[in-house]
Short mmCIF file of C-alpha atoms in Angstrom, two decimals:
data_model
loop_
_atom_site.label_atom_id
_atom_site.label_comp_id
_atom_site.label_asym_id
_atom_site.label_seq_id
_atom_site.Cartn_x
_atom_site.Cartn_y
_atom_site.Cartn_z
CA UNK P 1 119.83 86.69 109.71
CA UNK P 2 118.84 88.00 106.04
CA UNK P 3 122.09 86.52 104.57
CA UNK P 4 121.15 83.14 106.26
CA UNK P 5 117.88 83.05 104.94
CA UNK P 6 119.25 84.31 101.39
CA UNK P 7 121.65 81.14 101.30
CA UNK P 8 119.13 78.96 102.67
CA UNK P 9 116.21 80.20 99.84
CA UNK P 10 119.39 80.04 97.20
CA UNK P 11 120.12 76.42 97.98
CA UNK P 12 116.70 75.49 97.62
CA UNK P 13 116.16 77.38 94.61
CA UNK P 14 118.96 75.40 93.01
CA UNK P 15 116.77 72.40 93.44
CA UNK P 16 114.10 73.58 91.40
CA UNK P 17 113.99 72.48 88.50
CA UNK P 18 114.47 68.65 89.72
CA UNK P 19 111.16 68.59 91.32
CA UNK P 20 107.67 68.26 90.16
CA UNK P 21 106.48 70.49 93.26
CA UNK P 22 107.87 73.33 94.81
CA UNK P 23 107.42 75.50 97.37
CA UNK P 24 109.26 78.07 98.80
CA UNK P 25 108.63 80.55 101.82
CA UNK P 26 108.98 83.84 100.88
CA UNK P 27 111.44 86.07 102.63
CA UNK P 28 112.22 89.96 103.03
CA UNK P 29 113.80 89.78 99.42
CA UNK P 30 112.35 87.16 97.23
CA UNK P 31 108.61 85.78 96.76
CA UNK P 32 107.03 82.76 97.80
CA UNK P 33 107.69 80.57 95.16
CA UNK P 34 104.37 77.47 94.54
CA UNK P 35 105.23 75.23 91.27
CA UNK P 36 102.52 72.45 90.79
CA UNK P 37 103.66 70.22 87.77
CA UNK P 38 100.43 68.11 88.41
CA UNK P 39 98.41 70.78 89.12
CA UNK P 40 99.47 73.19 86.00
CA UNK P 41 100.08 75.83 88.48
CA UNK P 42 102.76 78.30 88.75
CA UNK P 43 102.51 81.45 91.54
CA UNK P 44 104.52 84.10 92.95
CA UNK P 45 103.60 86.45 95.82
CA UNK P 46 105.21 88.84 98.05
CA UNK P 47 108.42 91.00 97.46
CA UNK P 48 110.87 90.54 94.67
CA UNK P 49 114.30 92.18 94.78
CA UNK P 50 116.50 89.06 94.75
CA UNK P 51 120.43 90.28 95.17
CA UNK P 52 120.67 88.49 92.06
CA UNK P 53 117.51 88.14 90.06
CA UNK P 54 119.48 85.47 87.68
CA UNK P 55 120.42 83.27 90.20
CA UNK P 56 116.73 83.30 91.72
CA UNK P 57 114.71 83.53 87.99
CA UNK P 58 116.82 80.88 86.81
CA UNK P 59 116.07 77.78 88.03
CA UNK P 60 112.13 78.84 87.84
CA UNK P 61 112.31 79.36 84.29
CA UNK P 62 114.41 76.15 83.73
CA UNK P 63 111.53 74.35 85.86
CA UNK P 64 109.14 76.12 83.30
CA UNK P 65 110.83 74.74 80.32
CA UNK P 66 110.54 71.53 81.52
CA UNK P 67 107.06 71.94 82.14
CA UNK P 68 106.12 73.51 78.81
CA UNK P 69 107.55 70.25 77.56
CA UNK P 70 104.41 67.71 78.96
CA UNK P 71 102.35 70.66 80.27
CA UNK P 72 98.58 70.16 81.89
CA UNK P 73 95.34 71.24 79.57
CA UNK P 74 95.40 73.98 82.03
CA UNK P 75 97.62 76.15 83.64
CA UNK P 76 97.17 78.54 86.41
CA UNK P 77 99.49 81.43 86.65
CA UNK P 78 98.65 83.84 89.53
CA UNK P 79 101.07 86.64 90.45
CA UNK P 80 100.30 87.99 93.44
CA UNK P 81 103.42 90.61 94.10
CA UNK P 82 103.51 93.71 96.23
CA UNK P 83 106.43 94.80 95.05
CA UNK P 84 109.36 93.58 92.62
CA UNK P 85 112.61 95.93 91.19
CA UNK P 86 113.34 95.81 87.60
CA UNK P 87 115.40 93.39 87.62
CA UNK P 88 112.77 91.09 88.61
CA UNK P 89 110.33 92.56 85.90
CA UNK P 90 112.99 91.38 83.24
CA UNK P 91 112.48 87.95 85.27
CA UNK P 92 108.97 88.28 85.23
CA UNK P 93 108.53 89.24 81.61
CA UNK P 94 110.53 85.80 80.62
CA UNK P 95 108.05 83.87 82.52
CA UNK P 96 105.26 84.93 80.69
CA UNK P 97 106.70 85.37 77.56
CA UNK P 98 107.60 81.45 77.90
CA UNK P 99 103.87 80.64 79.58
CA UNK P 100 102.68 82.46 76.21
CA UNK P 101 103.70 79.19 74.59
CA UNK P 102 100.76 77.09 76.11
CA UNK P 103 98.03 78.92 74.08
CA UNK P 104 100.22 78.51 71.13
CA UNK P 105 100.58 74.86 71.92
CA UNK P 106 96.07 75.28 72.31
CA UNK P 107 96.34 74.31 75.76
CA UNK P 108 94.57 76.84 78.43
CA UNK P 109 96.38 79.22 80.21
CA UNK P 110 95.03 81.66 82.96
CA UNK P 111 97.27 84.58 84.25
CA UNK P 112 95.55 86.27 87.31
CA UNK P 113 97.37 89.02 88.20
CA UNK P 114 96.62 90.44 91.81
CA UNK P 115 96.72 93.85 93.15
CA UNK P 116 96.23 96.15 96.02
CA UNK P 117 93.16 98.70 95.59
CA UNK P 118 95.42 102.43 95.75
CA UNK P 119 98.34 100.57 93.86
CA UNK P 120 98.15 102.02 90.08
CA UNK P 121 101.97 101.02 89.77
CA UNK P 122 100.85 97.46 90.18
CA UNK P 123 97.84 97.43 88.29
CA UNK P 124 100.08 99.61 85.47
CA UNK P 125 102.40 97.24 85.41
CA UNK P 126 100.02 94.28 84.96
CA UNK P 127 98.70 95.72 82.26
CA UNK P 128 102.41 96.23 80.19
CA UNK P 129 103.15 92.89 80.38
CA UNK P 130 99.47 91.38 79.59
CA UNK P 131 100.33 93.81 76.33
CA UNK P 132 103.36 92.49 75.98
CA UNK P 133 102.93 88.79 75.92
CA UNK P 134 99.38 89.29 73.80
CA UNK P 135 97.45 87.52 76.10
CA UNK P 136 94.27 88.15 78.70
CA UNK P 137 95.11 88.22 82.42
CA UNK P 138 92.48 88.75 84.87
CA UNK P 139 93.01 91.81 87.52
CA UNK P 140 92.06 90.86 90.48
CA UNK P 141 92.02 94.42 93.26
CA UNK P 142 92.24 93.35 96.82
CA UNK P 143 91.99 95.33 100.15
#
């Protein structure tokens, strides 16, 4: 059944980056994806340890390019993950690093970053790639 959904959430990843808004279901493996071109939102929750973290990443990031190319005055990043391998931190790194852009470009940008209360890892890692990409993300601890 996993290997059905995988193909299934593969196919429509593909699709990405031809659409102005996306959304995805999230599976066992890979986030729920929510891509607002109009909106100037961009949000990932759940679990992310794709098989393949390029094939999933890529089309996101190539739907972010476009983006960052007629972006909104605002954009809303949230990243609301329980859990993703290192592969997807790579992944996730690239996002921001490419969402860094927008304050370059003086347009807003607003990274929330969710967590769960007891989850330091989370919260840690949060923190290492606000560092990283030199800009402000708000924690937000949930229950």
């Amino acid at each position: 059944m996993e290997e059905i959904l995988s193909r299934e959430i593969l196919e429509q990843i593909k699709e990405v980056p031809n659409k102005e808004c996306v959304e995805i279901s999230e599976s066992q493996r890979t986030p729920k994806l929510y891509l607002d071109y109009q909106q100037g939102i961009i949000k990932l929750a759940g679990r992310s340890m794709p098989e393949n973290s390029n094939s999933f990443y890529n089309p996101i990031l190539e739907w972010i390019d476009k983006y960052l190319q007629k972006p909104c005055d605002n954009t809303k990043v949230i990243f609301d993950l329980e859990y993703f391998n290192s592969s997807s931190s790579k992944m996730i790194l690239q996002i921001i690093q490419r969402i860094k852009t927008l304050s370059e470009q003086e347009k807003g940008v607003k990274v929330d970053w969710y967590y769960l209360e007891d989850d330091d890892d989370m919260f840690d890692s949060g923190k290492t790639f606000e560092e990283l990409a030199g800009l402000n993300f708000e924690f937000i601890c949930y229950q």
